[in-house]
Tab-separated table of C-alpha atoms in Angstrom:
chain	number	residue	atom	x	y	z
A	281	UNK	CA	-21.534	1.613	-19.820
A	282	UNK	CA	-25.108	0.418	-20.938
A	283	UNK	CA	-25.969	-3.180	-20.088
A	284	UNK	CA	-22.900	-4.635	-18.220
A	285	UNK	CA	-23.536	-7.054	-15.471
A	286	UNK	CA	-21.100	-6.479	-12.502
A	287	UNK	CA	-19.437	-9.022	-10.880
A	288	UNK	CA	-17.066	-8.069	-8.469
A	289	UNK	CA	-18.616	-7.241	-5.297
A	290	UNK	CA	-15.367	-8.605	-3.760
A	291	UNK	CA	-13.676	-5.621	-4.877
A	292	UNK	CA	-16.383	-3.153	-4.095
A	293	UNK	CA	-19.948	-2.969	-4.296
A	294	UNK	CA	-22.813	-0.594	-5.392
A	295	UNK	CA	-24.743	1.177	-2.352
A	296	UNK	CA	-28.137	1.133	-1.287
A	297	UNK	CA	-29.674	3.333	-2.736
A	298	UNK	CA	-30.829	4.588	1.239
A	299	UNK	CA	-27.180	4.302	2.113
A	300	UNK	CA	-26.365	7.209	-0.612
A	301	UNK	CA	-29.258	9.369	0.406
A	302	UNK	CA	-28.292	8.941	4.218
A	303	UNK	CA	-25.258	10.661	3.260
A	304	UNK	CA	-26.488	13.268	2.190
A	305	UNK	CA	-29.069	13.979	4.057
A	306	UNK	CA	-26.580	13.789	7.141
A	307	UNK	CA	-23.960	15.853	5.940
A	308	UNK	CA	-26.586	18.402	5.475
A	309	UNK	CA	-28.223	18.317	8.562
A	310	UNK	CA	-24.999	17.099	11.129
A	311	UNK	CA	-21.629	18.734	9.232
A	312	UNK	CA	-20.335	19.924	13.182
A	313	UNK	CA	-17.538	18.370	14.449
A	314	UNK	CA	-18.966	15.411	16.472
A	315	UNK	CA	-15.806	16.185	19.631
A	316	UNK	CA	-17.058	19.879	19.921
A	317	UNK	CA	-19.246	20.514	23.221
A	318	UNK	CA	-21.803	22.892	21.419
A	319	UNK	CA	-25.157	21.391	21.099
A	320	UNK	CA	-24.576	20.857	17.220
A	321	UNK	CA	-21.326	19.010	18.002
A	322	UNK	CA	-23.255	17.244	20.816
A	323	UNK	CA	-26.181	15.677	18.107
A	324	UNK	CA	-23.141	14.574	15.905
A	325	UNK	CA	-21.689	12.614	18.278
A	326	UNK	CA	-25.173	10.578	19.325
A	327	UNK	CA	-24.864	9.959	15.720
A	328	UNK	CA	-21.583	8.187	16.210
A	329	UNK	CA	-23.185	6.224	19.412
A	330	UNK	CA	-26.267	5.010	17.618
A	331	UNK	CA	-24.473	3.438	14.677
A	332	UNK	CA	-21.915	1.706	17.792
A	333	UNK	CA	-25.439	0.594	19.145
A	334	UNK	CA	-27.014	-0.452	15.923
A	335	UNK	CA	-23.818	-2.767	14.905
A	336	UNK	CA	-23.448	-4.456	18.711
A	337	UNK	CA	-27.262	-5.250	18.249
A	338	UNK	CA	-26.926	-6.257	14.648
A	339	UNK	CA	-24.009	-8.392	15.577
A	340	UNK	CA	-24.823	-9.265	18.602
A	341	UNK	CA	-21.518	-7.790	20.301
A	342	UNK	CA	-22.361	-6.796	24.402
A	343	UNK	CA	-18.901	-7.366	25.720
A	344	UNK	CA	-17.320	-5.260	23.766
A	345	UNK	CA	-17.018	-1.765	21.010
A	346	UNK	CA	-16.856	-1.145	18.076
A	347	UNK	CA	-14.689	1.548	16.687
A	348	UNK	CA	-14.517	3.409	13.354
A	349	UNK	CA	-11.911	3.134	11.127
A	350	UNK	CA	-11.337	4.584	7.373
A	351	UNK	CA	-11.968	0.757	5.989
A	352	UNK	CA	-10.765	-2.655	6.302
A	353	UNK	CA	-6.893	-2.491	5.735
A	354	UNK	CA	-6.660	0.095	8.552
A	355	UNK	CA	-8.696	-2.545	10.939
A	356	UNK	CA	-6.706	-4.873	9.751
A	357	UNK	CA	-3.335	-2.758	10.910
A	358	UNK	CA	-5.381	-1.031	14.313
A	359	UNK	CA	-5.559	-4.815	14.905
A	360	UNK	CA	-2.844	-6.240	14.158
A	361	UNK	CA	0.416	-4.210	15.211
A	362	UNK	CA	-1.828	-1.726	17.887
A	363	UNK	CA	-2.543	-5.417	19.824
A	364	UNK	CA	1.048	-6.789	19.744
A	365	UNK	CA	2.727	-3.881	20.297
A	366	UNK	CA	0.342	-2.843	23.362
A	367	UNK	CA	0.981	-6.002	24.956
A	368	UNK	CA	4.285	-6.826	23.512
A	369	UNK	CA	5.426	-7.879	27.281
A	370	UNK	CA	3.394	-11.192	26.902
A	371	UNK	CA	5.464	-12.404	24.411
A	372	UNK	CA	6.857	-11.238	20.606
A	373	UNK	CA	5.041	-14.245	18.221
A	374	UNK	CA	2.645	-13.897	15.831
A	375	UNK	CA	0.181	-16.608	13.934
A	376	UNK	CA	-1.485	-16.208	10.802
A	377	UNK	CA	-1.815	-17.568	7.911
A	378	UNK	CA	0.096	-17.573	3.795
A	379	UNK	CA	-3.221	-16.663	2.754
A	380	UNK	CA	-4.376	-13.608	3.934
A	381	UNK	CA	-5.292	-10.246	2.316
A	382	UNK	CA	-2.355	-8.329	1.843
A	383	UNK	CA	-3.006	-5.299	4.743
A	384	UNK	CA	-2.478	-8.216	7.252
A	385	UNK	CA	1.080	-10.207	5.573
A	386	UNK	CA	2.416	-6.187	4.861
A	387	UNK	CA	1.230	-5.571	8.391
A	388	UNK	CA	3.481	-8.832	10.025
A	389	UNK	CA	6.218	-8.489	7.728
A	390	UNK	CA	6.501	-4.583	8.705
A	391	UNK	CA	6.625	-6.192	12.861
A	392	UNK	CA	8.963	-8.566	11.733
A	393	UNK	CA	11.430	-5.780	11.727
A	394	UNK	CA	10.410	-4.688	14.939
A	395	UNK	CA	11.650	-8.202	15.924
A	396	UNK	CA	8.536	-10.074	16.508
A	397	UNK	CA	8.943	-13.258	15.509
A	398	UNK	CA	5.748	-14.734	12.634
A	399	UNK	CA	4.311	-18.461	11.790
A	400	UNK	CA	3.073	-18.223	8.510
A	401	UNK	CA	0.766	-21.255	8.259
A	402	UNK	CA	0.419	-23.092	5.493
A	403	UNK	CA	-3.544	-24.495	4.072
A	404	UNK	CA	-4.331	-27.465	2.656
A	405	UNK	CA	-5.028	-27.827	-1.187
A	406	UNK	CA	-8.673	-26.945	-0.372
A	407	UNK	CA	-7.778	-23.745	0.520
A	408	UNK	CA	-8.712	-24.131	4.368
A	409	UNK	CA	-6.144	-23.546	7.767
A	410	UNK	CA	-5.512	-27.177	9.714
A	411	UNK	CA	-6.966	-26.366	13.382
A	412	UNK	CA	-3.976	-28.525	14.486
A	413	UNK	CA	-0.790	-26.638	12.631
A	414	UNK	CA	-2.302	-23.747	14.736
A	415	UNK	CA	-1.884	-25.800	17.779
A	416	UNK	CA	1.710	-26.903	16.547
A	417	UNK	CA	2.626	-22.993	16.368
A	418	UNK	CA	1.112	-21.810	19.696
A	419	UNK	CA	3.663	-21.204	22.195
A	420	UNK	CA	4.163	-19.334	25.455
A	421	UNK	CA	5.139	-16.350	23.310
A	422	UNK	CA	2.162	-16.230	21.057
A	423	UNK	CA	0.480	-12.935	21.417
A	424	UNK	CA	-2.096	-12.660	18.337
A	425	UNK	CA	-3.305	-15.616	15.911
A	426	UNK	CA	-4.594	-13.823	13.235
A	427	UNK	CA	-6.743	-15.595	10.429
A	428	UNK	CA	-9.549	-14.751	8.167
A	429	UNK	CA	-12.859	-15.499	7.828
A	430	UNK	CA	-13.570	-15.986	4.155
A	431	UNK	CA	-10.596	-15.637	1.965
A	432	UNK	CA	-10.608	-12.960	-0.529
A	433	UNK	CA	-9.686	-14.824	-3.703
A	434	UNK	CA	-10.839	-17.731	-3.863
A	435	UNK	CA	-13.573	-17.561	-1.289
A	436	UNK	CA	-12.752	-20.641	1.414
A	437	UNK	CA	-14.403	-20.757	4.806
A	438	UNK	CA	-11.481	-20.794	7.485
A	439	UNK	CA	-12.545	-22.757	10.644
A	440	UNK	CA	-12.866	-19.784	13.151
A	441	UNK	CA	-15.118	-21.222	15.540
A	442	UNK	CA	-12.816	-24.434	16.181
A	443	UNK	CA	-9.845	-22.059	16.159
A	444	UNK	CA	-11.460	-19.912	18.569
A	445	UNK	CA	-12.660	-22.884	21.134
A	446	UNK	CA	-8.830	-23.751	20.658
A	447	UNK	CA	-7.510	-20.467	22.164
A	448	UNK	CA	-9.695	-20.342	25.086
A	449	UNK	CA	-6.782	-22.808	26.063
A	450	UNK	CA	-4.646	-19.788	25.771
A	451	UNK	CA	-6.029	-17.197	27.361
A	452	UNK	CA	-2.780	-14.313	26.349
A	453	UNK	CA	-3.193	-14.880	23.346
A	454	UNK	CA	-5.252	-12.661	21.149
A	455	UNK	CA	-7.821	-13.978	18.297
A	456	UNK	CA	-8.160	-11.197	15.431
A	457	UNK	CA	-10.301	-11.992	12.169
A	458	UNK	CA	-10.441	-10.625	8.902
A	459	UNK	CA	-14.196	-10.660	7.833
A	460	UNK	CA	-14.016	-7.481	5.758
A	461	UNK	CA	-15.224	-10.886	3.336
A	462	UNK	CA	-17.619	-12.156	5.551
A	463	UNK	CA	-19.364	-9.310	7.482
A	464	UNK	CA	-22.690	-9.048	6.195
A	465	UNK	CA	-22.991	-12.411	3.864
A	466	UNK	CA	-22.518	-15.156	6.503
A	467	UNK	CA	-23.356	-15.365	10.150
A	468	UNK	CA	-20.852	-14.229	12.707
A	469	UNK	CA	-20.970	-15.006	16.362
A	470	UNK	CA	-18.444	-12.898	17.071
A	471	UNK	CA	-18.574	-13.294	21.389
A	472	UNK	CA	-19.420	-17.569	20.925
A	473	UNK	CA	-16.704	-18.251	18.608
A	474	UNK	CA	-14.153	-16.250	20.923
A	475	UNK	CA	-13.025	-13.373	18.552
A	476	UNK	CA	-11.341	-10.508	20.343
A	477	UNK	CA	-10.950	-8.331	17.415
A	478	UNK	CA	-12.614	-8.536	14.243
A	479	UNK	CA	-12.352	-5.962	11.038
A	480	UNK	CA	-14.989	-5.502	8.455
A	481	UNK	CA	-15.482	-2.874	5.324
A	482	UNK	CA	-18.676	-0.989	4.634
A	483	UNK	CA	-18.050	-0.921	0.664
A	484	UNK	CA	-17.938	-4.782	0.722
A	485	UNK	CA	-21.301	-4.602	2.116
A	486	UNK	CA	-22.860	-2.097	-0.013
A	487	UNK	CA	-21.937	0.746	2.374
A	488	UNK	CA	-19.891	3.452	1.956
A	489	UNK	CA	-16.020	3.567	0.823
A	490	UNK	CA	-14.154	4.905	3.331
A	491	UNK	CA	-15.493	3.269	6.319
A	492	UNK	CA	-14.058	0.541	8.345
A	493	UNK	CA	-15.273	-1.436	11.132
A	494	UNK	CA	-13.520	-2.771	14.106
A	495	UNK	CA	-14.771	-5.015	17.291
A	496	UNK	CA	-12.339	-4.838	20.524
A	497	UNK	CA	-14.079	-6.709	23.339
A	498	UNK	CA	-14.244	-5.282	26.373
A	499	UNK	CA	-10.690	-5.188	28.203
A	500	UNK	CA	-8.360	-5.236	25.158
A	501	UNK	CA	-6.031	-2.256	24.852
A	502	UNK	CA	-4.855	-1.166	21.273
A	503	UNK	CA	-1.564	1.077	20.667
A	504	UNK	CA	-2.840	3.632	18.566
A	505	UNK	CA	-1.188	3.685	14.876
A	506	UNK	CA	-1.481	7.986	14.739
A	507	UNK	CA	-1.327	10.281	17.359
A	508	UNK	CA	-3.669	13.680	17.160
A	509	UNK	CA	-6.768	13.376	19.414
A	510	UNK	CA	-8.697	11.202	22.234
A	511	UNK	CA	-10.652	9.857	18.962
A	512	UNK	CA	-12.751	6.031	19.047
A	513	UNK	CA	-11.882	5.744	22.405
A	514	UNK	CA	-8.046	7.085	22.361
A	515	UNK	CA	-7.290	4.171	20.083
A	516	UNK	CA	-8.139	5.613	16.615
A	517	UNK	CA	-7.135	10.008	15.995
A	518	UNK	CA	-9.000	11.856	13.350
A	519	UNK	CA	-12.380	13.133	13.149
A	520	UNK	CA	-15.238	10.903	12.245
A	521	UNK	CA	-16.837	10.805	9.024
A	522	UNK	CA	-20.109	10.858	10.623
A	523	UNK	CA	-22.222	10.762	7.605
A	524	UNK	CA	-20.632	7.713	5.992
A	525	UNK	CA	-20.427	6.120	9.271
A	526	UNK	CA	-24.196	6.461	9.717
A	527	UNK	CA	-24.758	5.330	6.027
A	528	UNK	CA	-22.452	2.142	6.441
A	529	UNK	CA	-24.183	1.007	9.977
A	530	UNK	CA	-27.825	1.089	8.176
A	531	UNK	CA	-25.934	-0.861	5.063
A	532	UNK	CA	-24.781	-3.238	8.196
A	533	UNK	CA	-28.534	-3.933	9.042
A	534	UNK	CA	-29.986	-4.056	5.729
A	535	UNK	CA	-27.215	-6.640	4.799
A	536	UNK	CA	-27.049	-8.598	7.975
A	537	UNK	CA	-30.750	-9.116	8.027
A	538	UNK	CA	-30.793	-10.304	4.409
A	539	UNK	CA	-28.108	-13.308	4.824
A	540	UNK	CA	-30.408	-16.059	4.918
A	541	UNK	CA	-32.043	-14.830	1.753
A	542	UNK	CA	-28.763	-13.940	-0.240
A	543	UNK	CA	-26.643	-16.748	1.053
A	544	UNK	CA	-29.162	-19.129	-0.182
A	545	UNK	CA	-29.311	-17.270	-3.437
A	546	UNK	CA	-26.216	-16.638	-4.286
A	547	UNK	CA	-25.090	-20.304	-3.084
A	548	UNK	CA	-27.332	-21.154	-6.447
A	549	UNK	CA	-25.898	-19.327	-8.391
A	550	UNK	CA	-22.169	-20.153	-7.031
A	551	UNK	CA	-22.609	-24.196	-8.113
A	552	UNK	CA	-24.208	-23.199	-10.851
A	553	UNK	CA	-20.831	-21.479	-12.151
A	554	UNK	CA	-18.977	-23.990	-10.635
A	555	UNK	CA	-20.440	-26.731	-12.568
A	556	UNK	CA	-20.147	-25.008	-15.595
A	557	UNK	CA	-16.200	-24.753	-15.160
A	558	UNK	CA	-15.901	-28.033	-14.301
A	559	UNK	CA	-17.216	-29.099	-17.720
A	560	UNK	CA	-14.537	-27.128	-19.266
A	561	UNK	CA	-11.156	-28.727	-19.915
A	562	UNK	CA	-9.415	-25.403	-20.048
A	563	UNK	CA	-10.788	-24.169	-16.628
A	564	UNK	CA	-9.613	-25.316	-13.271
A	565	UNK	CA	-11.891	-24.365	-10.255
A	566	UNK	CA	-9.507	-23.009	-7.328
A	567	UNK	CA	-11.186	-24.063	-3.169
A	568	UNK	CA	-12.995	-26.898	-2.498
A	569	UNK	CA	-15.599	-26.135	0.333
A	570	UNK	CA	-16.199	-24.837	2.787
A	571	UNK	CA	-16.728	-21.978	0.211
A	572	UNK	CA	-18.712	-18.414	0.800
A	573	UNK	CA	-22.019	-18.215	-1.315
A	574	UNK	CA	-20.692	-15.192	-3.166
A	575	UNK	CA	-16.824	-15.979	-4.850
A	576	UNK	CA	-15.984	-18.484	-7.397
A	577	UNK	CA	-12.566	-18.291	-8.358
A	578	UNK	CA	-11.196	-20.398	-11.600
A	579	UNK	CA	-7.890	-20.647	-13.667
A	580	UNK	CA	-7.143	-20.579	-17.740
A	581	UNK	CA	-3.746	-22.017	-17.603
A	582	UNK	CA	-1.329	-20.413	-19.813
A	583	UNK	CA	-3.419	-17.718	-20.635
A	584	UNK	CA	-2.798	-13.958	-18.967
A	585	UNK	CA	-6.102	-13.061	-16.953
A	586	UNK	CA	-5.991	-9.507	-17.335
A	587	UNK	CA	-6.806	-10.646	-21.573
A	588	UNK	CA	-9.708	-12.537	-20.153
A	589	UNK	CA	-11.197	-10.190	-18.247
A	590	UNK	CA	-10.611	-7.162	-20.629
A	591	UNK	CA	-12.687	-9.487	-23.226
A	592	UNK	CA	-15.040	-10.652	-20.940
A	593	UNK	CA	-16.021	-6.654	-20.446
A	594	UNK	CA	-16.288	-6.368	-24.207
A	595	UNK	CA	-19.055	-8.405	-23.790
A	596	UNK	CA	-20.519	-7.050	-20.592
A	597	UNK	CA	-19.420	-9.134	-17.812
A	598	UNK	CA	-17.134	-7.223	-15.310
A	599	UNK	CA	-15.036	-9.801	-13.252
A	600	UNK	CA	-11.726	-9.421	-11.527
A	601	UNK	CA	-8.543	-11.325	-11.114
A	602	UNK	CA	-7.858	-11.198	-7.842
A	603	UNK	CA	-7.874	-9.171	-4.595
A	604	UNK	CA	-8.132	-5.582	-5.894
A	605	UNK	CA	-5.636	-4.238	-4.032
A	606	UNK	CA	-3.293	-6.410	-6.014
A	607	UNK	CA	-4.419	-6.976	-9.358
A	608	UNK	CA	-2.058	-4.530	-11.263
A	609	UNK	CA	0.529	-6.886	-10.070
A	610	UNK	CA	1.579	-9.671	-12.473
A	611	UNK	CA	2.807	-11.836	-10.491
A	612	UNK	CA	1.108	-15.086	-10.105
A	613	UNK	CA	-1.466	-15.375	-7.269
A	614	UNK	CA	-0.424	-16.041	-3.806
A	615	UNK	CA	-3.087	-17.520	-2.629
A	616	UNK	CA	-2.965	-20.139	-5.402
A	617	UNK	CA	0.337	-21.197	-5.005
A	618	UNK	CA	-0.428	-21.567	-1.239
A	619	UNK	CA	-2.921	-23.986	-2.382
A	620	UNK	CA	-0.674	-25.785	-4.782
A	621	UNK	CA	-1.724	-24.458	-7.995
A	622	UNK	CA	0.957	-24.624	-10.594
A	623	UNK	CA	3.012	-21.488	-11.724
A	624	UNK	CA	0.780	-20.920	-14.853
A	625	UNK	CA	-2.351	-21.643	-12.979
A	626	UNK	CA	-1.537	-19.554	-10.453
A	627	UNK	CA	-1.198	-16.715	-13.174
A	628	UNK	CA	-4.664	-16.696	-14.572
A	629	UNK	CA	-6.773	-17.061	-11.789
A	630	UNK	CA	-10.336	-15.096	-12.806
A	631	UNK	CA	-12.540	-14.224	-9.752
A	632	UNK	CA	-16.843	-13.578	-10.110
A	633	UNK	CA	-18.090	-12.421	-7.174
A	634	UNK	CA	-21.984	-12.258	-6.890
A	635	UNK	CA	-24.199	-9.478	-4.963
A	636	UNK	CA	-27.800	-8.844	-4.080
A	637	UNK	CA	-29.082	-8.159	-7.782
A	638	UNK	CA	-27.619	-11.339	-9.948
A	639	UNK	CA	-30.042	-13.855	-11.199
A	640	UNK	CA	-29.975	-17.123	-12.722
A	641	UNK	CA	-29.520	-15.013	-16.184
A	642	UNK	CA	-26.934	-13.182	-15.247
A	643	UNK	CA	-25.121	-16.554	-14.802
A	644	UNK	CA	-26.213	-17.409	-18.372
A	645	UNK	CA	-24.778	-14.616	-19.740
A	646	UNK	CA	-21.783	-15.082	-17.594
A	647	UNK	CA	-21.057	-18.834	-19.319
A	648	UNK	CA	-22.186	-17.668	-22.806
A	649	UNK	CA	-20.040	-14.670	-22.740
A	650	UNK	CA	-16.744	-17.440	-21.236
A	651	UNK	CA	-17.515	-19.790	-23.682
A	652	UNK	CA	-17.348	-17.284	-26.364
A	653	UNK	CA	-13.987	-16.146	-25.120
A	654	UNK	CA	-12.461	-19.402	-24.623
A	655	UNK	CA	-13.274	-20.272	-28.451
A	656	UNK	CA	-11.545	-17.715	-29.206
A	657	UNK	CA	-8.441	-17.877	-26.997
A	658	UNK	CA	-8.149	-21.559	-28.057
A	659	UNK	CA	-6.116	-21.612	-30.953
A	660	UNK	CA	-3.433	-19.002	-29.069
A	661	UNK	CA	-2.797	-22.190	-26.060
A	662	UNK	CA	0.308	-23.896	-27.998
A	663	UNK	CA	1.928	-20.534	-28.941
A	664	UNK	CA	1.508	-19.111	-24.870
């Protein structure tokens, strides 16, 4: 499609161009087997060690690894039940949050019937985690808090430093993050802010699909979720995609080392949006900041998003309702009911997510295009 301006990079996101020719110019060259001893076999697995090297130095990770995964919902699962079950003799309680991208609630619910026992938290109408309800739901059998970085939808900033200097308290309990969100467009100190496992997705960062990132510091065990090989450590069976993984590290560097530049940019272009919908009686913004540089999320009342964004892409804007992985489902959002969004808000929720190549045009074209479409969808409110 000629002349369409993309905006969901929360969903996925076009490579580097570099990215897509390190592919192939690695599955070319390095197509052995990197867990074969033969020399070939041998070069494919330094492969595998430089990108672990280039994402500890990138993210500044020395006391602990970083294993590969097939993207962020498995890291989110390696995480999540291969921690609690591995040390399941410390106690059977989880923590995390109502607002969390669906690979982590499927993952708690499915240890629920295991018989560990979950604290879903609940946020305030901001859209952010209280530091002290995780306090109130700590207890002696608390094995894993698990909470995201940036949320998904609607683009909050969870408070994972303070929630991390809180758990140093608690030293058996675990500390996973979600930043599949956040790797790559805000800073992360993984090791200061007291993470112990973190999960992150190369085709949110303009990497490859089919590549997922996960940091164990050093010490942590992880039950494996598939059996089949001494794999990432014995913790992950299945052999590598080494040419994707190689791909995704360099899309790692190029995108940590271009935060600064892109936060501040697309933190423009974010309250530029956002001041547009506030002048718009049918609109209501969802999260109040903290917010990520990159997601504004908004609401049409009354009106069925998937209508909105199907005209919106007559006109060349792509946008999304919601986390991809759930926007076939019409149900209202999750997320925005957590926050307190009513029951017709919460079922039009539109989300823009920005990347590297929007400009202050874009954003023009993104209002003209929504006013044009709200003009139009007008005269249908009273008969919704």
């Amino acid at each position: 499609m000629k002349d369409v301006v993309y905006f969901d990079h929360c969903a996925s996101t076009p490579p580097y161009e570099d990215v897509a020719r390190t592919v192939m110019e690695v599955m070319m060259k390095h197509y052995a087997n990197p867990s074969s001893l033969h020399g070939m076999g041998v070069e494919a697995s330094k492969l595998l060690d430089r990108s672990r090297a280039l994402l500890a130095g990138k993210l500044q990770t020395s006391k602990g690894g970083w294993l590969f995964t097939s993207g962020g919902t498995e890291s989110n699962n390696l995480a999540i039940k291969g921690s609690v079950r591995y040390y399941r003799s410390r106690g059977n309680h989880i923590v995390t949050t109502g607002i969390e991208h669906a690979s982590v609630l499927e993952a708690t619910k499915q240890l629920e019937a295991e018989g560990f026992r979950v604290t879903y938290l609940p946020v305030s109408p901001s859209g952010h985690v209280r530091v002290e309800d995780v306090r109130a739901a700590l207890t002696k059998e608390t094995v894993l808090v698990s909470v995201m970085h940036v949320n998904n939808e609607i683009g909050t900033v969870q408070p994972i430093e303070e929630i991390g200097r809180l758990l140093r308290d608690y030293p058996k309990t675990l500390f996973h993050v979600d930043a599949v969100q956040s790797l790559g467009k805000l800073p992360i100190d993984i090791e200061g802010w007291g993470i112990d496992l973190l999960s992150g997705s190369a085709h949110k960062l303009r990497g490859t699909r089919g590549v997922g990132f996960l940091y164990v510091r050093e010490g942590i065990g992880l039950q494996p979720l598939a059996s089949g090989g001494t794999h990432e450590k014995g913790m992950r069976a299945g052999t590598e995609n080494v040419p994707s993984i190689v791909a995704s590290a360099k899309a790692v560097r190029l995108a940590v080392e271009g935060i600064p530049s892109r936060a501040a940019k697309t933190s423009t272009l974010r309250d530029k949006l956002r001041a547009y919908v506030e002048t718009v009686p049918e609109l209501s913004l969802n999260g109040r900041a903290p917010l990520a540089p990159h997601i504004v999320n908004f609401s049409y009342p009354g009106m069925k998003p998937e209508v909105i964004v199907h005209m919106l892409e007559q006109r060349g804007i792509i946008a999304s309702t919601r986390s991809a992985c759930s926007s076939k489902d019409n149900k209202p959002s999750r997320v925005l009911l957590e926050i307190g969004a009513s029951p017709l808000a919460a079922a039009s929720g539109i989300r823009i997510s920005f990347g590297d190549e929007h400009t202050e045009e874009h954003v023009d074209r993104l209002i003209q295009a929504l006013d044009d479409v709200i003009k139009q969808l007008k005269p249908l409110e009273r008969s919704t």
